[in-house]
Amino acid sequence: MIILSKINRQEHEEANFILKKENIKDGLDGGIIYTLKDNGVIIGVGKIKLKFNYGILEYLIIKEEHRGANLGDAILRTLLFKAEASGIEKIFYPYKNSYLMKKGFIDNKGEHMNSYELYLEVSEFFNKGCCGDRNEF
């Protein structure tokens, strides 16, 4: 059974193992962090760091052997929903990423914060109507 939930302290070691494989270092505190578990084993983790009136997608990782099943979408939608519930309207990502662009992130083109390659208007993401809306979480 696949379960998506907010990270808890007992999951930090297992989540850090996944992040280390992707060369990501994180203390797993601060921000919005969710894990995706399959039969109790973490197979994915994602984080949005909250700033004043915007968020930064720090990472969205699915274990390699579980990729291709669109599991990252569940984590991304949950992170964005929680960010929006916290009053966040824009999410930035520092690098070009084709997966995120398919999900609705667009080129920053220097119109917003220059140190980020991509950004997303959260309300536009949910208004697109892919496979659900904000009422599903």
C-alpha positions as semicolon CSV with decimal commas, in nm:
position;residue;x (nm);y (nm);z (nm)
1;M;0,000;0,000;0,000
2;I;0,129;0,346;-0,093
3;I;0,099;0,616;0,173
4;L;0,187;0,986;0,149
5;S;0,247;1,165;0,479
6;K;0,428;1,450;0,647
7;I;0,775;1,338;0,753
8;N;0,832;1,245;1,116
9;R;1,157;1,220;1,315
10;Q;1,166;0,840;1,293
11;E;1,188;0,866;0,911
12;H;1,484;1,105;0,895
13;E;1,754;0,839;0,862
14;E;1,573;0,654;0,583
15;A;1,488;0,978;0,398
16;N;1,848;1,100;0,429
17;F;1,968;0,775;0,271
18;I;1,754;0,850;-0,037
19;L;1,875;1,210;-0,048
20;K;2,242;1,111;-0,016
21;K;2,209;0,887;-0,323
22;E;2,106;1,202;-0,513
23;N;2,387;1,411;-0,354
24;I;2,140;1,619;-0,154
25;K;2,220;1,726;0,202
26;D;1,930;1,839;0,419
27;G;1,862;1,849;0,791
28;L;1,499;1,758;0,718
29;D;1,362;2,037;0,928
30;G;1,196;2,360;0,829
31;G;0,963;2,387;0,536
32;I;0,708;2,140;0,407
33;I;0,844;1,785;0,378
34;Y;0,646;1,479;0,273
35;T;0,743;1,117;0,222
36;L;0,588;0,855;-0,003
37;K;0,597;0,503;0,138
38;D;0,527;0,167;-0,023
39;N;0,454;-0,102;0,236
40;G;0,621;0,108;0,504
41;V;0,941;0,176;0,306
42;I;1,013;0,533;0,193
43;I;1,032;0,546;-0,187
44;G;1,011;0,923;-0,231
45;V;1,056;1,253;-0,053
46;G;0,990;1,616;-0,141
47;K;1,044;1,954;0,023
48;I;0,936;2,313;-0,025
49;K;1,124;2,570;0,181
50;L;0,901;2,861;0,280
51;K;1,025;3,217;0,251
52;F;0,829;3,536;0,315
53;N;0,568;3,523;0,040
54;Y;0,709;3,248;-0,182
55;G;0,844;2,896;-0,165
56;I;1,146;2,718;-0,307
57;L;1,112;2,360;-0,424
58;E;1,427;2,213;-0,271
59;Y;1,384;1,859;-0,405
60;L;1,138;1,602;-0,534
61;I;1,296;1,257;-0,534
62;I;1,154;0,915;-0,618
63;K;1,381;0,611;-0,579
64;E;1,511;0,508;-0,919
65;E;1,338;0,169;-0,922
66;H;0,999;0,338;-0,868
67;R;1,031;0,611;-1,130
68;G;0,805;0,626;-1,433
69;A;0,481;0,558;-1,244
70;N;0,402;0,929;-1,190
71;L;0,448;0,893;-0,814
72;G;0,628;1,227;-0,797
73;D;0,302;1,395;-0,895
74;A;0,143;1,292;-0,564
75;I;0,426;1,446;-0,364
76;L;0,435;1,761;-0,579
77;R;0,059;1,819;-0,554
78;T;0,064;1,774;-0,178
79;L;0,359;2,010;-0,132
80;L;0,190;2,273;-0,349
81;F;-0,143;2,234;-0,171
82;K;0,021;2,278;0,169
83;A;0,222;2,577;0,042
84;E;-0,093;2,741;-0,091
85;A;-0,269;2,677;0,242
86;S;0,021;2,867;0,405
87;G;-0,041;3,168;0,182
88;I;0,234;3,093;-0,070
89;E;0,147;3,193;-0,428
90;K;0,474;3,139;-0,614
91;I;0,715;2,846;-0,606
92;F;1,066;2,874;-0,750
93;Y;1,315;2,606;-0,856
94;P;1,685;2,684;-0,913
95;Y;1,748;2,464;-1,221
96;K;1,593;2,373;-1,555
97;N;1,395;2,052;-1,516
98;S;1,185;1,892;-1,789
99;Y;0,966;1,701;-1,541
100;L;0,871;2,019;-1,356
101;M;0,809;2,201;-1,683
102;K;0,565;1,926;-1,784
103;K;0,390;1,985;-1,453
104;G;0,347;2,357;-1,517
105;F;0,668;2,529;-1,405
106;I;0,781;2,789;-1,658
107;D;1,105;2,967;-1,746
108;N;1,173;3,250;-1,507
109;K;1,336;3,471;-1,774
110;G;1,446;3,718;-1,508
111;E;1,095;3,847;-1,453
112;H;1,098;3,728;-1,097
113;M;1,381;3,636;-0,864
114;N;1,684;3,607;-1,092
115;S;1,860;3,324;-0,908
116;Y;1,590;3,071;-1,004
117;E;1,545;2,914;-1,347
118;L;1,181;2,807;-1,306
119;Y;0,873;2,929;-1,127
120;L;0,512;2,829;-1,081
121;E;0,199;3,021;-0,991
122;V;0,035;2,778;-0,748
123;S;-0,322;2,885;-0,823
124;E;-0,264;2,830;-1,196
125;F;-0,134;2,482;-1,125
126;F;-0,456;2,383;-0,951
127;N;-0,679;2,566;-1,199
128;K;-0,539;2,363;-1,491
129;G;-0,737;2,056;-1,385
130;C;-0,501;1,769;-1,463
131;C;-0,620;1,491;-1,241
132;G;-0,786;1,669;-0,954
133;D;-0,818;1,989;-0,763
134;R;-0,744;2,137;-0,424
135;N;-1,041;1,959;-0,264
136;E;-0,887;1,616;-0,308
137;F;-0,632;1,653;-0,026
